[in-house]
Structures are given as structure tokens and as C-alpha cells.
XYZ file of C-alpha atoms in Angstrom:
723
model
C -13.983 -27.769 38.827
C -15.582 -29.177 42.008
C -16.679 -26.486 44.488
C -14.919 -28.119 47.422
C -11.574 -28.236 45.635
C -9.089 -25.679 46.915
C -8.142 -23.227 44.184
C -4.527 -23.578 43.131
C -2.118 -20.960 41.901
C -1.767 -20.518 38.154
C 1.944 -21.361 38.303
C 1.219 -24.671 40.030
C -1.362 -25.687 37.437
C 0.925 -24.620 34.587
C 3.752 -26.750 35.961
C 1.510 -29.812 36.210
C 0.351 -29.215 32.650
C 3.976 -29.051 31.506
C 4.737 -32.416 33.114
C 1.695 -33.945 31.411
C 2.667 -32.504 28.005
C 6.097 -34.115 28.248
C 4.708 -37.591 28.990
C 5.577 -40.485 26.711
C 3.460 -40.352 23.579
C 1.568 -37.212 24.644
C 2.194 -35.822 21.174
C -0.599 -38.117 19.938
C -3.045 -36.415 22.324
C -2.123 -33.071 20.744
C -2.803 -34.573 17.312
C -6.226 -35.671 18.567
C -7.026 -32.169 19.898
C -5.991 -30.618 16.588
C -8.260 -32.944 14.633
C -11.148 -32.563 17.077
C -11.026 -28.793 17.464
C -9.438 -27.416 14.283
C -11.081 -29.539 11.601
C -14.403 -28.779 9.889
C -16.062 -32.008 8.810
C -18.631 -31.879 5.989
C -20.148 -33.901 3.129
C -20.360 -32.472 -0.399
C -20.863 -28.834 0.570
C -20.084 -26.939 3.753
C -23.192 -25.740 5.605
C -23.353 -23.171 8.417
C -24.142 -25.958 10.873
C -20.829 -27.630 9.892
C -18.940 -24.448 10.778
C -20.805 -24.239 14.092
C -18.649 -27.124 15.311
C -15.860 -24.553 15.717
C -17.830 -22.612 18.308
C -18.396 -25.407 20.786
C -17.559 -24.473 24.370
C -15.904 -27.876 24.691
C -13.231 -27.240 22.049
C -9.801 -25.881 22.821
C -8.913 -22.540 21.281
C -5.735 -22.303 19.230
C -3.835 -20.449 21.954
C -4.489 -23.366 24.307
C -3.291 -25.921 21.758
C -0.206 -23.791 21.046
C 0.523 -23.830 24.765
C 0.392 -27.638 24.770
C 2.717 -27.841 21.753
C 5.122 -25.317 23.284
C 5.329 -27.280 26.536
C 5.771 -30.595 24.743
C 8.580 -29.073 22.659
C 10.634 -28.146 25.700
C 12.254 -31.566 25.434
C 12.794 -34.132 22.703
C 9.538 -35.608 21.476
C 8.720 -39.261 22.145
C 6.282 -40.385 19.444
C 5.445 -43.792 21.011
C 1.712 -44.431 20.565
C 0.046 -44.682 24.010
C -2.585 -47.288 24.767
C -6.235 -46.193 24.389
C -6.532 -46.052 28.185
C -3.480 -43.831 28.601
C -4.587 -41.711 25.675
C -7.931 -41.082 27.368
C -6.134 -40.122 30.567
C -4.060 -37.601 28.618
C -7.174 -36.113 27.018
C -9.231 -35.937 30.218
C -6.301 -34.647 32.246
C -5.560 -31.915 29.717
C -9.169 -30.734 29.527
C -9.362 -30.584 33.330
C -6.072 -28.711 33.759
C -6.877 -26.179 31.047
C -10.258 -25.530 32.606
C -8.632 -25.063 36.004
C -6.003 -22.822 34.449
C -8.722 -20.669 32.910
C -10.423 -20.204 36.267
C -7.136 -19.320 37.934
C -6.440 -16.481 35.484
C -9.313 -14.371 36.743
C -8.598 -12.368 39.881
C -11.012 -12.770 42.834
C -14.289 -10.843 42.515
C -13.494 -8.791 45.615
C -10.340 -7.649 43.856
C -12.148 -6.752 40.620
C -14.970 -4.930 42.376
C -12.955 -3.241 45.106
C -15.569 -1.928 47.599
C -13.239 0.955 48.453
C -13.378 2.211 44.852
C -17.031 1.643 43.975
C -17.921 5.264 44.709
C -15.100 6.579 42.508
C -16.504 7.932 39.215
C -13.252 7.065 37.421
C -13.175 3.492 38.712
C -13.391 0.874 35.963
C -12.997 -2.721 37.179
C -12.400 -3.999 33.644
C -9.401 -1.953 32.542
C -6.821 -3.550 34.819
C -4.154 -5.809 33.400
C -5.203 -8.621 35.708
C -8.673 -8.686 34.132
C -7.558 -8.094 30.542
C -5.086 -11.016 30.605
C -7.945 -13.462 30.254
C -9.501 -11.588 27.296
C -6.124 -11.326 25.582
C -5.336 -15.033 25.906
C -8.783 -16.427 25.114
C -10.022 -13.740 22.748
C -11.044 -14.969 19.334
C -8.690 -14.713 16.406
C -9.168 -11.567 14.399
C -7.995 -13.094 11.113
C -8.909 -16.042 8.944
C -5.998 -18.318 8.046
C -6.248 -17.395 4.346
C -6.016 -13.702 5.270
C -2.661 -14.259 6.964
C -1.519 -16.201 3.909
C -2.723 -13.719 1.291
C -1.959 -10.493 3.146
C 1.577 -11.658 3.914
C 2.270 -11.512 0.198
C 1.147 -7.870 0.163
C 2.927 -7.033 3.385
C 6.372 -8.246 2.328
C 6.332 -7.613 -1.422
C 8.737 -4.685 -1.032
C 11.082 -6.849 1.089
C 11.526 -9.552 -1.549
C 15.106 -8.540 -2.372
C 16.122 -8.835 1.300
C 14.576 -12.310 1.528
C 16.462 -13.530 -1.527
C 19.765 -12.139 -0.306
C 19.498 -13.086 3.362
C 17.222 -16.155 3.461
C 17.988 -17.741 0.105
C 14.415 -17.785 -1.219
C 11.911 -15.404 -2.772
C 8.509 -14.383 -1.466
C 6.930 -16.380 -4.272
C 8.793 -19.507 -3.153
C 7.787 -19.182 0.496
C 4.163 -18.705 -0.543
C 4.355 -21.849 -2.683
C 5.769 -23.940 0.174
C 3.224 -22.692 2.719
C 0.340 -23.393 0.323
C 1.729 -26.859 -0.446
C 1.897 -27.734 3.259
C -1.752 -26.742 3.704
C -2.957 -28.819 0.743
C -0.886 -31.816 1.796
C -2.082 -31.623 5.390
C -5.747 -31.491 4.346
C -5.254 -34.554 2.151
C -3.505 -36.465 4.939
C -6.201 -35.652 7.508
C -8.885 -36.993 5.176
C -6.866 -40.143 4.518
C -6.155 -40.644 8.229
C -9.833 -40.479 9.118
C -10.707 -43.071 6.492
C -7.747 -45.244 7.480
C -8.839 -45.601 11.121
C -11.461 -48.148 10.065
C -8.725 -50.573 9.039
C -6.615 -50.206 12.169
C -6.718 -51.706 15.632
C -7.654 -49.198 18.387
C -4.124 -49.536 19.749
C -2.928 -47.960 16.491
C -5.453 -45.131 16.333
C -3.701 -41.786 15.947
C -3.829 -38.658 13.775
C -0.153 -37.913 14.382
C 1.093 -38.879 10.915
C -1.479 -36.580 9.293
C 0.422 -33.618 10.699
C 3.835 -34.747 9.473
C 5.418 -34.141 6.097
C 8.675 -34.757 4.276
C 10.711 -32.452 2.079
C 10.016 -34.628 -0.969
C 6.256 -34.418 -0.398
C 6.377 -30.619 -0.240
C 8.654 -30.416 -3.262
C 6.182 -32.513 -5.246
C 3.223 -30.332 -4.190
C 4.962 -26.984 -4.646
C 6.901 -27.680 -7.833
C 10.128 -26.450 -6.184
C 13.310 -28.447 -5.691
C 13.988 -30.149 -2.355
C 16.713 -27.724 -1.258
C 14.541 -24.675 -1.898
C 11.788 -26.276 0.220
C 14.302 -27.099 2.953
C 15.469 -23.486 3.028
C 11.918 -22.169 3.514
C 10.837 -24.801 6.040
C 13.921 -24.441 8.193
C 13.124 -20.723 8.587
C 10.034 -21.681 10.578
C 11.442 -24.610 12.609
C 11.076 -24.203 16.338
C 14.092 -24.844 18.571
C 13.676 -27.834 20.879
C 14.459 -27.664 24.586
C 13.655 -23.983 24.991
C 13.378 -23.401 28.727
C 12.235 -19.764 28.710
C 8.569 -20.717 28.265
C 7.759 -21.042 31.979
C 4.425 -19.227 32.319
C 1.291 -18.766 30.261
C 2.179 -15.251 29.089
C 5.818 -15.902 28.219
C 6.961 -15.864 24.627
C 6.055 -19.252 23.180
C 8.568 -20.074 20.404
C 6.057 -22.385 18.753
C 3.925 -19.366 17.771
C 6.709 -17.711 15.803
C 8.308 -20.967 14.638
C 5.504 -23.557 14.493
C 7.272 -26.364 12.581
C 8.994 -29.123 14.603
C 11.839 -31.108 13.037
C 11.481 -34.831 13.716
C 14.201 -36.274 11.485
C 16.577 -34.981 8.834
C 13.891 -34.639 6.174
C 10.734 -35.107 8.235
C 8.778 -32.365 9.983
C 5.712 -31.861 12.155
C 3.131 -29.034 11.943
C 0.076 -29.286 14.177
C -1.714 -26.051 13.288
C -1.567 -24.688 9.772
C -3.075 -21.498 11.171
C 0.085 -21.006 13.248
C 2.231 -21.319 10.134
C 0.373 -18.661 8.121
C 0.270 -16.406 11.185
C 4.034 -16.824 11.526
C 4.405 -16.111 7.819
C 2.597 -12.808 8.388
C 4.398 -11.769 11.579
C 7.800 -13.480 11.953
C 9.711 -11.983 8.964
C 9.527 -8.553 10.529
C 11.666 -9.794 13.397
C 14.228 -11.007 10.877
C 14.318 -7.541 9.338
C 14.490 -5.899 12.745
C 17.644 -7.841 13.635
C 19.359 -6.341 10.579
C 20.434 -2.894 11.791
C 21.055 -1.652 8.250
C 17.607 -2.725 7.034
C 15.504 -2.037 10.143
C 14.315 1.458 9.215
C 13.572 0.400 5.636
C 11.433 -2.493 6.876
C 9.580 -0.187 9.268
C 8.769 2.115 6.375
C 7.482 -0.774 4.292
C 5.343 -1.939 7.196
C 3.647 1.445 7.520
C 3.184 1.750 3.775
C 1.527 -1.668 3.659
C -1.143 -0.702 6.191
C -1.986 2.526 4.371
C -1.881 1.055 0.876
C -3.877 -2.024 1.827
C -6.544 0.074 3.561
C -6.747 2.358 0.557
C -7.126 -0.517 -1.927
C -9.874 -2.139 0.104
C -11.842 1.097 0.368
C -11.453 1.670 -3.365
C -13.305 -1.642 -3.845
C -16.317 -0.035 -2.183
C -16.149 3.633 -3.160
C -14.139 3.714 -6.385
C -10.811 5.410 -7.078
C -12.240 8.917 -7.483
C -13.559 8.976 -3.917
C -10.472 7.603 -2.103
C -7.354 9.679 -1.435
C -4.135 8.449 0.168
C -1.554 10.474 2.106
C -3.514 13.727 2.191
C -1.683 16.720 3.647
C -3.717 19.449 5.360
C -2.175 22.923 5.150
C -3.125 26.372 6.402
C -3.234 29.601 4.384
C 0.585 29.844 4.503
C 0.855 26.195 3.328
C 2.145 25.097 6.717
C 1.309 21.416 7.282
C -1.109 20.993 10.193
C -2.172 17.385 9.662
C -1.907 14.315 7.487
C -4.645 11.821 6.639
C -3.424 8.346 5.735
C -6.585 7.541 3.774
C -9.514 9.882 3.083
C -12.843 8.695 1.665
C -15.504 11.165 0.514
C -18.984 10.072 -0.559
C -21.613 12.814 -0.960
C -21.863 14.449 2.489
C -20.057 11.647 4.364
C -16.334 11.153 4.927
C -13.985 8.574 6.434
C -10.697 9.744 7.956
C -8.470 6.689 8.364
C -5.249 6.650 10.362
C -3.120 3.503 10.205
C -0.678 2.202 12.818
C 1.735 -0.721 12.923
C 1.973 -1.701 16.565
C 1.885 -5.101 18.259
C 0.936 -5.981 21.805
C 4.142 -6.485 23.807
C 4.894 -9.472 26.018
C 4.752 -7.241 29.100
C 1.232 -6.145 28.163
C 0.145 -9.749 27.608
C 1.362 -10.509 31.126
C -1.098 -7.942 32.431
C 1.259 -5.066 33.158
C -1.041 -2.044 33.434
C 1.504 0.505 32.239
C 2.531 -1.619 29.241
C -1.087 -2.248 28.266
C -1.923 1.444 28.281
C 1.324 2.427 26.558
C 0.791 -0.141 23.789
C -2.798 1.002 23.333
C -1.779 4.646 23.168
C 0.745 3.953 20.407
C -1.555 1.586 18.506
C -4.957 3.284 18.820
C -5.122 6.455 20.911
C -2.522 8.299 18.822
C -4.332 7.228 15.647
C -7.645 8.523 17.011
C -6.168 11.840 18.143
C -4.741 12.364 14.658
C -8.005 11.357 12.984
C -10.063 13.673 15.207
C -7.748 16.631 14.614
C -7.763 16.051 10.856
C -11.562 15.690 10.858
C -11.868 19.183 12.346
C -9.556 20.597 9.688
C -11.450 18.699 6.990
C -14.690 20.500 7.781
C -12.984 23.922 7.785
C -12.564 25.453 4.312
C -9.788 27.693 5.608
C -7.503 24.690 5.308
C -6.524 23.127 2.005
C -6.127 19.464 1.133
C -3.111 18.384 -0.914
C -2.517 15.034 -2.583
C 0.763 13.099 -2.632
C 2.057 15.292 -5.486
C 1.186 18.546 -3.726
C -1.864 19.270 -5.884
C -4.955 20.661 -4.187
C -7.855 18.255 -3.778
C -11.095 19.990 -4.704
C -14.108 18.378 -3.092
C -17.312 19.607 -1.485
C -16.608 19.869 2.217
C -20.124 20.347 3.561
C -20.150 17.157 5.595
C -22.995 15.774 7.631
C -20.969 12.935 9.180
C -17.237 12.238 9.470
C -16.078 8.824 10.693
C -12.615 8.441 12.262
C -11.110 5.005 11.499
C -8.195 3.623 13.548
C -6.624 0.662 11.746
C -3.798 -1.538 13.062
C -1.757 -3.828 10.833
C -1.367 -6.850 13.128
C -3.571 -9.040 15.260
C -4.157 -7.052 18.447
C -5.772 -9.363 21.038
C -9.083 -8.175 22.508
C -8.857 -4.990 20.432
C -12.530 -3.997 20.630
C -12.610 -4.736 24.368
C -9.492 -2.666 24.987
C -10.894 0.179 22.892
C -14.008 0.134 25.049
C -11.906 0.461 28.208
C -9.041 2.746 27.182
C -9.995 4.948 24.234
C -10.550 8.594 25.154
C -12.578 10.349 22.481
C -14.683 13.452 21.963
C -17.403 12.768 19.388
C -19.480 15.671 18.120
C -22.629 15.980 16.004
C -20.319 16.040 12.973
C -17.405 13.803 14.019
C -18.773 10.432 15.037
C -17.239 7.966 17.542
C -14.157 6.108 16.356
C -14.267 2.780 14.568
C -11.281 0.745 15.803
C -10.266 -2.290 13.756
C -7.397 -4.234 12.238
C -6.644 -4.718 8.539
C -8.288 -8.150 8.650
C -11.680 -6.789 9.655
C -11.446 -4.007 7.096
C -10.737 -6.682 4.504
C -13.867 -8.653 5.454
C -16.116 -5.586 5.769
C -15.159 -4.303 2.319
C -15.561 -7.795 0.893
C -19.123 -8.231 2.159
C -20.391 -4.624 2.031
C -19.297 -3.604 -1.443
C -21.584 -0.626 -1.975
C -21.043 2.814 -0.387
C -24.487 2.962 1.195
C -24.339 -0.512 2.703
C -20.829 0.094 4.017
C -21.470 3.550 5.484
C -24.835 2.521 6.872
C -23.140 -0.233 8.846
C -20.371 2.102 9.999
C -22.979 4.595 11.172
C -24.807 2.136 13.357
C -21.713 0.338 14.594
C -20.215 3.591 15.840
C -23.573 4.889 17.081
C -24.179 1.885 19.307
C -20.543 1.692 20.427
C -20.379 0.202 23.894
C -23.976 -1.025 23.730
C -22.884 -4.108 21.777
C -20.692 -6.684 23.499
C -18.787 -9.322 21.535
C -15.330 -10.874 21.458
C -14.500 -9.361 18.069
C -15.911 -7.205 15.285
C -16.625 -10.108 12.937
C -19.432 -11.237 15.221
C -21.186 -7.867 15.013
C -20.778 -7.673 11.243
C -22.168 -11.185 10.879
C -25.230 -10.235 12.923
C -25.731 -7.191 10.714
C -25.561 -9.230 7.520
C -28.271 -11.525 8.860
C -30.533 -9.225 10.843
C -29.667 -5.608 9.914
C -27.945 -4.093 12.931
C -30.594 -2.146 14.792
C -31.278 -1.502 18.459
C -34.625 -0.334 19.723
C -34.394 2.658 22.024
C -35.707 0.642 24.960
C -32.644 -1.632 24.964
C -29.384 -0.498 26.520
C -27.160 -3.509 25.807
C -26.804 -6.331 23.295
C -24.467 -9.305 23.789
C -23.615 -11.461 20.789
C -22.196 -14.984 20.861
C -19.412 -15.992 18.493
C -21.540 -18.720 16.909
C -23.366 -15.987 14.979
C -20.238 -15.869 12.812
C -20.810 -19.286 11.223
C -22.485 -17.916 8.070
C -19.856 -15.209 7.596
C -16.994 -17.657 8.184
C -18.430 -19.961 5.540
C -18.924 -17.118 3.052
C -15.324 -15.953 3.454
C -13.908 -19.480 3.190
C -15.944 -19.997 0.020
C -14.801 -16.723 -1.520
C -11.140 -16.856 -0.560
C -10.251 -20.510 -0.067
C -12.462 -22.298 -2.576
C -14.504 -24.202 0.024
C -17.814 -25.406 -1.492
C -20.533 -23.311 0.167
C -22.602 -20.138 0.010
C -20.677 -16.952 -0.829
C -23.183 -14.627 0.803
C -24.996 -15.111 4.136
C -28.773 -15.125 3.882
C -29.989 -11.731 5.053
C -29.882 -8.090 4.019
C -27.708 -8.688 0.930
C -29.945 -11.403 -0.514
C -33.512 -10.923 0.723
C -34.505 -7.895 -1.383
C -32.259 -8.446 -4.394
C -34.034 -7.338 -7.599
C -36.894 -5.544 -5.784
C -37.909 -1.875 -6.017
C -36.096 -1.337 -2.716
C -32.873 -2.784 -4.113
C -33.115 -0.642 -7.259
C -33.730 2.489 -5.175
C -30.558 1.904 -3.150
C -28.478 1.300 -6.286
C -29.886 4.354 -8.064
C -29.162 6.544 -5.023
C -25.529 5.430 -5.026
C -25.153 6.265 -8.711
C -26.407 9.821 -8.188
C -24.386 10.499 -5.022
C -26.529 13.501 -4.125
C -26.512 14.506 -0.449
C -30.297 14.567 -0.118
C -30.874 11.222 -1.786
C -27.937 9.695 0.107
C -29.648 10.681 3.367
C -32.735 8.943 2.048
C -30.645 5.879 1.237
C -29.362 5.753 4.807
C -32.911 5.917 6.072
C -33.956 3.079 3.770
C -31.230 0.806 5.130
C -32.436 1.286 8.703
C -35.976 0.120 7.970
C -37.510 -3.077 9.239
C -38.382 -5.944 6.947
C -42.114 -5.201 7.198
C -41.554 -1.578 6.225
C -39.438 -2.555 3.228
C -42.129 -4.985 2.076
C -44.712 -2.205 2.311
C -42.567 0.163 0.249
C -42.045 -2.531 -2.407
C -45.794 -3.164 -2.469
C -46.596 0.560 -2.668
C -44.235 1.262 -5.577
C -45.537 -1.781 -7.461
C -49.120 -0.527 -7.191
C -48.192 3.036 -8.161
C -46.432 1.764 -11.279
C -49.386 -0.488 -12.100
C -51.849 2.429 -11.812
C -49.605 4.696 -13.861
C -49.284 2.175 -16.660
C -53.065 1.768 -16.782
C -54.060 5.437 -17.072
C -50.791 7.260 -17.834
C -51.472 9.725 -14.997
C -49.608 10.865 -11.898
C -50.049 8.774 -8.756
C -48.539 9.167 -5.324
C -48.312 7.635 -1.907
C -47.290 9.064 1.457
C -45.965 6.837 4.238
C -45.308 7.621 7.894
C -42.081 5.848 8.889
C -42.363 4.253 12.314
C -38.572 3.881 12.723
C -38.192 7.606 13.383
C -39.811 11.017 13.180
C -39.798 11.042 9.422
C -41.869 10.192 6.400
C -41.738 9.339 2.735
C -43.704 10.585 -0.248
C -43.461 8.610 -3.473
C -44.501 10.139 -6.792
C -44.895 8.062 -9.914
C -45.216 9.852 -13.275
C -43.572 10.584 -16.610
C -43.987 14.370 -16.412
C -41.140 16.729 -17.231
C -38.403 16.956 -14.614
C -39.161 20.599 -13.812
C -42.892 20.006 -13.353
C -42.462 16.759 -11.436
C -39.719 18.165 -9.170
C -41.768 21.247 -8.227
C -44.759 19.117 -7.353
C -42.722 16.647 -5.261
C -40.846 19.381 -3.417
C -44.027 21.141 -2.375
C -45.813 17.921 -1.476
C -42.936 16.917 0.850
C -42.880 20.374 2.410
C -46.560 20.332 3.350
C -46.404 16.725 4.493
C -43.460 17.454 6.754
C -45.295 20.428 8.193
C -48.551 18.569 8.684
C -46.786 15.704 10.514
C -44.399 18.008 12.424
C -41.679 15.628 11.361
C -37.939 16.093 11.836
C -37.252 15.029 8.263
C -39.179 14.186 5.140
C -38.051 12.398 1.990
C -39.552 12.392 -1.452
C -38.748 10.296 -4.519
C -40.048 10.317 -8.053
C -40.272 7.011 -9.904
C -40.699 6.720 -13.656
C -43.759 4.760 -14.766
C -42.040 3.030 -17.654
C -38.490 2.601 -16.317
C -39.543 1.987 -12.694
C -36.228 3.590 -11.674
C -35.485 6.567 -9.472
C -35.731 9.845 -11.422
C -34.781 12.202 -8.585
C -35.347 12.768 -4.900
C -35.702 15.535 -2.327
C -34.887 15.770 1.359
C -36.447 18.193 3.825
C -34.612 18.526 7.139
C -35.211 21.644 9.231
C -36.842 22.699 12.483
C -40.648 22.845 12.431
C -42.201 26.278 12.868
C -45.881 27.177 12.903
C -47.207 28.943 9.790
C -50.735 30.199 9.068
C -50.132 29.676 5.368
C -49.029 26.083 5.897
C -51.931 25.427 8.264
C -54.262 26.400 5.440
C -52.330 24.411 2.839
C -52.379 21.227 4.910
C -56.022 21.378 5.917
C -57.839 18.294 4.708
C -54.765 16.347 3.719
C -55.284 12.579 3.830
C -53.439 10.899 6.669
C -50.213 9.216 5.629
C -50.153 5.452 5.596
C -48.791 4.108 8.839
C -46.201 1.393 8.367
C -46.461 0.038 11.879
C -47.721 -3.523 11.996
C -48.561 -3.636 8.282
C -47.057 -5.150 5.183
C -49.515 -3.972 2.514
C -50.461 -0.490 1.365
C -54.104 0.526 1.539
C -54.871 2.691 -1.493
C -58.385 3.400 -0.280
C -57.029 6.246 1.847
C -59.338 7.650 4.468
C -59.284 11.458 4.642
C -60.002 13.708 7.581
C -63.519 15.009 7.974
C -63.273 18.442 6.438
C -64.423 20.426 3.450
C -64.315 18.311 0.330
C -61.791 19.539 -2.233
C -63.434 20.061 -5.594
C -61.849 18.759 -8.785
C -61.258 22.271 -10.088
C -60.052 23.735 -6.781
C -56.397 24.293 -6.011
C -54.664 21.164 -4.789
C -54.044 21.182 -1.009
C -50.439 20.057 -1.582
C -49.634 23.663 -2.489
C -48.521 23.102 -6.076
C -50.890 25.821 -7.360
C -52.477 23.382 -9.791
C -56.072 22.236 -9.894
C -56.744 19.270 -7.658
C -57.813 17.075 -10.620
C -54.477 17.679 -12.341
C -52.324 17.127 -9.279
C -52.903 14.851 -6.271
C -56.463 13.705 -6.903
C -56.532 9.930 -7.222
């Protein structure tokens, strides 16, 4: 917008946009925007760079396109094809007005940063409704279109009888029709693009690609015409709706995205809007039925809990996931309820699910409505999760399953993660959580992880092992407000590529949405059959089949607290450090195979005040464990480290035999001073990628072959750590 142009009110711009949208033939401009901004174009296989098209700053987001459709639908649609010149005017005019509208939504800077409130410790310029309106409207979608489609089937499975009785079709039938529309639309868009070459520019339009007839859908779905009509008519938007008079008003096109053109001909511009409506609109049908309302509400809550539980079972297995856990005191009085509990070694997840949407008043920027909606959707869930986490770590309280049987698990937790999960798309959820959530993390109970069911679905799809999943959760909650992004998918995508890690010298990290391209492609490939890579290149692919990879998998199988801590440490390491560990283990195994003797390596980990000792031998478990335990103890003492890990690798199997973890406060000891005297320095991992086995020792008394080993094992040096 030119600097000398006088800023106009939002209402004035919106009105001008409405007039433009109702121009003769404007519907063809909408078709152009949909093709330009909602279509991924590719050759034989989709590449990340193809998906990047969707992150262009020049494209319109779906909420903007929905606004255009809603305004155009306020009167009968004139489908006359405009001339190329008029068409270009429509396109340019729309882009300019939407840009101006975007600028007008933000309050003046002097209002955001009120100089009279700057000194107030409680002042937060970003938690006002006026500021959040922009994030809510333009925030990225939290769900993929196939998630809306597939999760809707789960969400409404228990309501199938109501649909048959009151709507005249089953859930299976509505799913068939919606899928048929998507397939047909994709085919028509491809045909339309090819067909442009044979048409005069005066006939260029993508409008017909977004239309369909009942017979076409019947043929694609395998249902009869009347069954298709019944389903389609449920999602037809009323024409000439005059209540949509401002940007934040209820836009009927979002809930009812299909436009009826003729008796058997319909128009759908955004398939995403249809699957979103499939996921959200039926609840409003149920809610209008007074006799069924409470039943539907119950089903809605059950869906969120059951879905969350099933997805976490994919990662942790059925034996580690518990649903609807009651917490009772000594008199069996109920003091809390956990929707979903996950226990893995000395870590736990306490998940509380809520079914709460953002109201229209909140979308309009009403401060009280925003905070009230957030309290019901997130704050209440966190408060419950925090309270239950405290009870969980207290053995004076018992845990009961759904049948009233006591759950017997080890409750000596090192970390408990509160999860707050909402069932519906909640615009700008992570941003609102940053501004509104009041929490009290402790050394045991970590900061909350706020998400919707769609993110949980993606996270459990991509991070399918307990260590990988919990490691990500640990760092995501640890960094909290230090990472800025429009939604959680962006942060997860960065992690999958780079391993989420922030150096202590950095206080903030801002991530652009385009980072998501690889993750978007992987999910589309997995769930929608798009030809492409199922896993982004990065932490899940780079070390596959290496010693490092086998260590992580072996640790998960054992599920021992000490080795799990070691696993967490492994997943925080840099690429160079991992390469050095792989190299070190390979050489230890090689040496052991050559002479059949014990060999070891000690590494100083630069990513923290810790270290690692690796033993490689085929000795008995009792002998090998005693030696490793003592070696780690003296190494930890000598380095004054916070924590020290030790692992024993078999020479023949090259798999983890067992591990130890030493974590306690360092205290000076004359005995340990003597035991550590003359120890070789540990290998430093900083700036290296290869292990040097020609270890340089400190200048001190040489240890004879028949003298006691300085590691403290009590054995002769030649039979212990002498290399």
C-alpha cells in the first residue's frame, strides 16, 4: 500500500471488497485464485520444492478465499466469463484490497505499545483481542485435509444411527460422497489445465473444474443419485445470506461450502472447506436436537480421549497407555481423573482432553470471550493435568483403571509432561497458549504441551518410538516461548530435519512455515497416496542401521530408567558427536574381534557436563557390569561431571548388553583422588569426528601391568583397562 495513501477503516475496505466480489463473472476470478493458491503442481513425483509453492507470500490463504466466496454468495451468482482485461482487474483489485484489509486489522503501534503501561510488569501488548484477531484470521491451518476427512469418521462413528434416522444417509455414505468429490475435482483440474491450450484466451477459466453433477458423483462413489443428493444437500450454502457483514462474522460458506447452481449441478471451490465442514458441522445438527444434545456431547468427549489414547498406543504400546484413570486417596475418595496416562520407564505423560471451539465473539477480538474460551479449552485442562501429576508422584494415592482395578506401576518419575489436547481446530492455539496459559512447572512436572488432535496425530505418525517421541516433547516444552512459529507442525518439521536444539547463547528462534514442506509431503504420501518421500531427510533417516541407531532401539526394548536417561542424552547430540560414537564403537568391536579381549573408550560429551564410557567384551554379565560401574564412577569423579553414562557392547552381537547411569552431586574423596590419579584424559568430542585410540595420558607414575588398575576394579591393570 503506498505510504501517502490515507489508511481506511476495515469496514470501508470490506464493503468495497463485497461489491467487487458480486461483480459480473467475478466467480471466475475465485476459480483462478483457487487454482493458483490451492493446487500443488508436479511431474511424476512430488518434491519438497513443489510443496513450497504453498508457502509463497503472494498466495491467498484459505480464510481469505472463503471470505471471497462468502461475499460472492450473498447474491445469485452470475457465471458470465469476463474478458481477459476485466479478469485481470478483478485479480489485481482483489489482491490490493486483501492486502489493505490485512493492514487495517492491526491496531496502531501506539495502541499496542501503550507508553502509559510500559512500566507495568503485568502489561503484555500481545494478549489483547485487537492484536490476536489478526493471528486468528491468518494463522495457518492446524490440520491437513485428509485428517479432517479421516478423523471425521472416528469422531462421528457413534452418531451413525442419528445420521441415518435424521439425515437419511449413513456415515459410510457421506464418506464415500466426500471422497468422490475430491477425486473428481482433482481429475477436472488436471483436464482443465490441459484444455486451456485449445481455447481462446476469452474462454480461459477454471470455473468448470470446480463444478460437479449428481450423476458424476454417483458414478465415482458407487451410490445412487438420490443418496448422493441427500448428502450433498446437507452441505449446500444458502444464497443471499445478509448476516455476513464483517470479516469476523459467521461465514456460512465455511460450514456449508457447496453452492447449488442448478437442479443437479453444484459448485465447490475448496475441497478443504468440505472436509473441514464434514468434521465440524454435524455437531451443530446434533446440538439442535434437544433430545440428542447431551448424547452427542458425550460422544465428542469420548472421541478426543479415545483418539489420543490410540495414537499414543502406536508409540508406546498398549501396556504403557491407560485411559480414564481415577486417582483416589486412602479412603478411595476420588481426587482426580486422568484422561490418558502414559508411563515409560521414569517418564510419564498426563493428558487431559477438551472439546471446545473458539466462539464468534472471541474471533471478533472480544477480550473477555477470548480468555473465557481459552480457560475452558486449555487452562482447565492444564490445571487438571498439573493436579493429577502431583498425585501421580505421591504413592499415598492409588491409580484405578476404568474397571476399578488398581494400576500397579513404578511411580519414581524423573519427568512428568502435562498434555492439553483440544478436539477441534483452535486458531492461533500455540500463540494464545504463550499469552494466556498460567502454569507452575517444577523440576518434576515440566511445562505444558498444548496441541490439538491433529498435531498429536502427526507427531505420533512421525515419531513412532518412545525415545524419539519423548525426546522431542522434552525439548519442545523446555524451550517453550523461545521458539516462535505460527503452528506446532513447523517446529516438529524443523526437529525432523535438524534435531531441535538451542545453544545456551540464543534466547529466541523464529521459524518460517516453509520449513514444513518436507513434513507436508511425507504426510500426504502416507495418508493420501501422493507419490513422494514418506520420511523427511534428517534424524529419522541419517543414522538408520548404524551403531547409534541400534543403541537407541536396544535402550527402548529394555526400558530401564538409567539406560533411558542415556537414550535421551544420545538424542540431544550433534551430528559430529554421533559420528564419533559410531566410529568409536566400530573400532572397539574390530579390536575385540581381533584379540578377543576387553576394550574400552571414554568420551567427554561437549553438549553438557556429562560423559560416556563404552566397554566392549564378551565377559560374564556380573564381571562386566562390576567393571563398567566402577569405571564410570571414577570417570565421573575425575571429570567432576554432573552425570556419567556407561554401556557395554557385545563383541560378536554388537548390540547393547547393559548400561549404567551415574547422577549425583560431586564430593571430594581422598580415596577417589588416589583411584583417578594417572587416568588417561577422555576423548573430547568437540570439533572432531574420529576417535583417536592413541590416547595420551597425564604425566604421572606409569602403571605396571601387574599393578591394580586405576579404574578401581581391584583387578590387575593387564587384565582390566590396559590397552
